Amino acid sequence: MDGPVLSPGEAWADLAMADAAAGGEAWERLLAHARTTDASKPAKKWERTGRDVPAEVGVDAATAAILRWLAQVGRPRTLMLETPHGSDVGAEYDPYNMVALRGLVWLPAFTPESPESVRALGTPAETALRKVPGVGPICSKVANAAVFALSRLGGPAAVGELARLSVKLTYRSTLKAVGAALDTLARRTSV
């Protein structure tokens, strides 16, 4: 199936698809690349492409757009989903979009740190761990991707955001990832 690259109905996905439609093929490739992984961390080949594809549209423009999209994560759905388990259909991420969202969360990790990128990565780390009755966290994989991206940025603002998340989050596996990232960054700066 050639399209759409994302399912409509989530504010971030709607905005991303509108931007891609206005921007053309390179923007569509950016969204399509975000969907091309099932790994817990980006593979080297995925990362190389993740650096090349944004360059096609301009790294600054791509980064600004991705950060704008990530700021919309967790907003109320624009179209409701029907779920088989009867949970709050407005609270869950679209399963088709979750892989792309994780890929989009990783992409800012390959750019220089900025206060905007750090803030934008903290949002999905928190919203993806909101609990849905009968389901659990919305998507811990997206939260873990945000922790990975913050650890890759590794600057003072990212360390501060990881420290904030270590106090705010309660989901055990993501907290473990936050702790490991903080330990790694502490060792890196003390060398």
mmCIF file of N, CA, C and O in Angstrom, residues 8-11 74-95 97-98 130-136 138:
data_model
loop_
_atom_site.group_PDB
_atom_site.id
_atom_site.type_symbol
_atom_site.label_atom_id
_atom_site.label_comp_id
_atom_site.label_asym_id
_atom_site.label_seq_id
_atom_site.Cartn_x
_atom_site.Cartn_y
_atom_site.Cartn_z
ATOM 1 N N PRO A 8 -4.774 8.834 9.847
ATOM 2 C CA PRO A 8 -5.286 10.084 10.405
ATOM 3 C C PRO A 8 -5.975 9.817 11.742
ATOM 4 O O PRO A 8 -6.306 8.686 12.055
ATOM 5 N N GLY A 9 -6.162 10.853 12.504
ATOM 6 C CA GLY A 9 -6.913 10.725 13.741
ATOM 7 C C GLY A 9 -6.145 11.110 14.984
ATOM 8 O O GLY A 9 -6.735 11.291 16.045
ATOM 9 N N GLU A 10 -4.820 11.228 14.882
ATOM 10 C CA GLU A 10 -4.032 11.735 15.994
ATOM 11 C C GLU A 10 -3.505 13.098 15.566
ATOM 12 O O GLU A 10 -3.071 13.266 14.417
ATOM 13 N N ALA A 11 -3.530 14.055 16.487
ATOM 14 C CA ALA A 11 -3.157 15.430 16.138
ATOM 15 C C ALA A 11 -1.773 15.490 15.507
ATOM 16 O O ALA A 11 -1.575 16.179 14.494
ATOM 17 N N GLY A 74 -0.079 13.058 22.386
ATOM 18 C CA GLY A 74 -0.874 13.010 23.613
ATOM 19 C C GLY A 74 -2.076 13.934 23.606
ATOM 20 O O GLY A 74 -2.887 13.894 24.528
ATOM 21 N N ARG A 75 -2.198 14.747 22.572
ATOM 22 C CA ARG A 75 -3.384 15.610 22.467
ATOM 23 C C ARG A 75 -4.606 14.736 22.144
ATOM 24 O O ARG A 75 -4.457 13.628 21.638
ATOM 25 N N PRO A 76 -5.797 15.239 22.399
ATOM 26 C CA PRO A 76 -6.992 14.431 22.101
ATOM 27 C C PRO A 76 -7.052 14.023 20.625
ATOM 28 O O PRO A 76 -6.626 14.774 19.742
ATOM 29 N N ARG A 77 -7.541 12.823 20.401
ATOM 30 C CA ARG A 77 -7.675 12.308 19.037
ATOM 31 C C ARG A 77 -8.621 13.178 18.229
ATOM 32 O O ARG A 77 -9.585 13.711 18.753
ATOM 33 N N THR A 78 -8.347 13.283 16.949
ATOM 34 C CA THR A 78 -9.238 14.015 16.044
ATOM 35 C C THR A 78 -10.280 13.079 15.443
ATOM 36 O O THR A 78 -11.309 13.537 14.974
ATOM 37 N N LEU A 79 -10.000 11.780 15.454
ATOM 38 C CA LEU A 79 -10.956 10.732 15.072
ATOM 39 C C LEU A 79 -10.863 9.637 16.121
ATOM 40 O O LEU A 79 -9.773 9.243 16.511
ATOM 41 N N MET A 80 -11.995 9.127 16.581
ATOM 42 C CA MET A 80 -11.983 8.098 17.611
ATOM 43 C C MET A 80 -11.637 6.731 17.032
ATOM 44 O O MET A 80 -11.959 6.430 15.889
ATOM 45 N N LEU A 81 -10.969 5.938 17.836
ATOM 46 C CA LEU A 81 -10.629 4.551 17.494
ATOM 47 C C LEU A 81 -11.576 3.619 18.216
ATOM 48 O O LEU A 81 -11.959 3.884 19.340
ATOM 49 N N GLU A 82 -11.918 2.523 17.579
ATOM 50 C CA GLU A 82 -12.651 1.467 18.271
ATOM 51 C C GLU A 82 -11.631 0.433 18.709
ATOM 52 O O GLU A 82 -10.792 0.004 17.923
ATOM 53 N N THR A 83 -11.673 0.050 19.979
ATOM 54 C CA THR A 83 -10.737 -0.957 20.469
ATOM 55 C C THR A 83 -11.501 -2.200 20.886
ATOM 56 O O THR A 83 -12.627 -2.115 21.368
ATOM 57 N N PRO A 84 -10.885 -3.371 20.723
ATOM 58 C CA PRO A 84 -11.585 -4.615 21.045
ATOM 59 C C PRO A 84 -11.810 -4.809 22.539
ATOM 60 O O PRO A 84 -12.687 -5.543 22.933
ATOM 61 N N HIS A 85 -11.040 -4.148 23.374
ATOM 62 C CA HIS A 85 -11.149 -4.369 24.812
ATOM 63 C C HIS A 85 -11.962 -3.305 25.524
ATOM 64 O O HIS A 85 -12.049 -3.300 26.738
ATOM 65 N N GLY A 86 -12.543 -2.382 24.768
ATOM 66 C CA GLY A 86 -13.449 -1.398 25.341
ATOM 67 C C GLY A 86 -12.798 -0.344 26.218
ATOM 68 O O GLY A 86 -13.448 0.271 27.034
ATOM 69 N N SER A 87 -11.510 -0.119 26.060
ATOM 70 C CA SER A 87 -10.846 0.901 26.869
ATOM 71 C C SER A 87 -11.179 2.281 26.322
ATOM 72 O O SER A 87 -11.885 2.429 25.338
ATOM 73 N N ASP A 88 -10.628 3.281 26.961
ATOM 74 C CA ASP A 88 -10.833 4.661 26.544
ATOM 75 C C ASP A 88 -10.204 4.848 25.164
ATOM 76 O O ASP A 88 -8.998 4.969 25.035
ATOM 77 N N VAL A 89 -11.041 4.847 24.144
ATOM 78 C CA VAL A 89 -10.528 4.879 22.777
ATOM 79 C C VAL A 89 -9.791 6.165 22.453
ATOM 80 O O VAL A 89 -8.975 6.190 21.554
ATOM 81 N N GLY A 90 -10.031 7.203 23.192
ATOM 82 C CA GLY A 90 -9.329 8.445 22.946
ATOM 83 C C GLY A 90 -7.933 8.471 23.550
ATOM 84 O O GLY A 90 -7.136 9.325 23.228
ATOM 85 N N ALA A 91 -7.629 7.529 24.417
ATOM 86 C CA ALA A 91 -6.354 7.558 25.122
ATOM 87 C C ALA A 91 -5.249 6.785 24.416
ATOM 88 O O ALA A 91 -4.083 7.047 24.638
ATOM 89 N N GLU A 92 -5.585 5.828 23.582
ATOM 90 C CA GLU A 92 -4.570 4.975 22.977
ATOM 91 C C GLU A 92 -4.022 5.564 21.687
ATOM 92 O O GLU A 92 -4.703 6.285 20.978
ATOM 93 N N TYR A 93 -2.754 5.219 21.398
ATOM 94 C CA TYR A 93 -2.161 5.591 20.126
ATOM 95 C C TYR A 93 -2.662 4.635 19.058
ATOM 96 O O TYR A 93 -2.940 3.472 19.339
ATOM 97 N N ASP A 94 -2.734 5.123 17.849
ATOM 98 C CA ASP A 94 -3.079 4.265 16.726
ATOM 99 C C ASP A 94 -1.947 3.262 16.535
ATOM 100 O O ASP A 94 -0.790 3.661 16.391
ATOM 101 N N PRO A 95 -2.242 1.966 16.526
ATOM 102 C CA PRO A 95 -1.168 0.966 16.399
ATOM 103 C C PRO A 95 -0.341 1.132 15.123
ATOM 104 O O PRO A 95 0.855 0.869 15.125
ATOM 105 N N ASN A 97 0.460 3.913 13.700
ATOM 106 C CA ASN A 97 1.318 5.087 13.828
ATOM 107 C C ASN A 97 2.436 4.928 14.854
ATOM 108 O O ASN A 97 3.386 5.709 14.861
ATOM 109 N N MET A 98 2.331 3.930 15.732
ATOM 110 C CA MET A 98 3.290 3.833 16.835
ATOM 111 C C MET A 98 4.731 3.645 16.366
ATOM 112 O O MET A 98 5.650 4.233 16.932
ATOM 113 N N ARG A 130 1.157 7.144 30.071
ATOM 114 C CA ARG A 130 -0.137 7.276 30.737
ATOM 115 C C ARG A 130 -0.825 5.917 30.694
ATOM 116 O O ARG A 130 -0.790 5.221 29.683
ATOM 117 N N LYS A 131 -1.455 5.580 31.793
ATOM 118 C CA LYS A 131 -2.088 4.259 31.875
ATOM 119 C C LYS A 131 -3.505 4.300 31.328
ATOM 120 O O LYS A 131 -4.269 5.217 31.610
ATOM 121 N N VAL A 132 -3.814 3.274 30.540
ATOM 122 C CA VAL A 132 -5.150 3.082 30.010
ATOM 123 C C VAL A 132 -5.745 1.902 30.777
ATOM 124 O O VAL A 132 -5.132 0.832 30.828
ATOM 125 N N PRO A 133 -6.915 2.081 31.394
ATOM 126 C CA PRO A 133 -7.512 0.981 32.157
ATOM 127 C C PRO A 133 -7.646 -0.286 31.305
ATOM 128 O O PRO A 133 -8.109 -0.242 30.167
ATOM 129 N N GLY A 134 -7.200 -1.384 31.857
ATOM 130 C CA GLY A 134 -7.286 -2.669 31.168
ATOM 131 C C GLY A 134 -6.183 -2.911 30.158
ATOM 132 O O GLY A 134 -6.102 -3.979 29.556
ATOM 133 N N VAL A 135 -5.326 -1.918 29.929
ATOM 134 C CA VAL A 135 -4.264 -2.041 28.929
ATOM 135 C C VAL A 135 -2.891 -1.827 29.551
ATOM 136 O O VAL A 135 -1.951 -2.544 29.263
ATOM 137 N N GLY A 136 -2.765 -0.818 30.394
ATOM 138 C CA GLY A 136 -1.469 -0.423 30.946
ATOM 139 C C GLY A 136 -0.987 0.835 30.256
ATOM 140 O O GLY A 136 -1.787 1.613 29.731
ATOM 141 N N ILE A 138 0.242 3.460 27.559
ATOM 142 C CA ILE A 138 -0.162 3.591 26.159
ATOM 143 C C ILE A 138 0.857 2.925 25.248
ATOM 144 O O ILE A 138 0.499 2.107 24.410
#
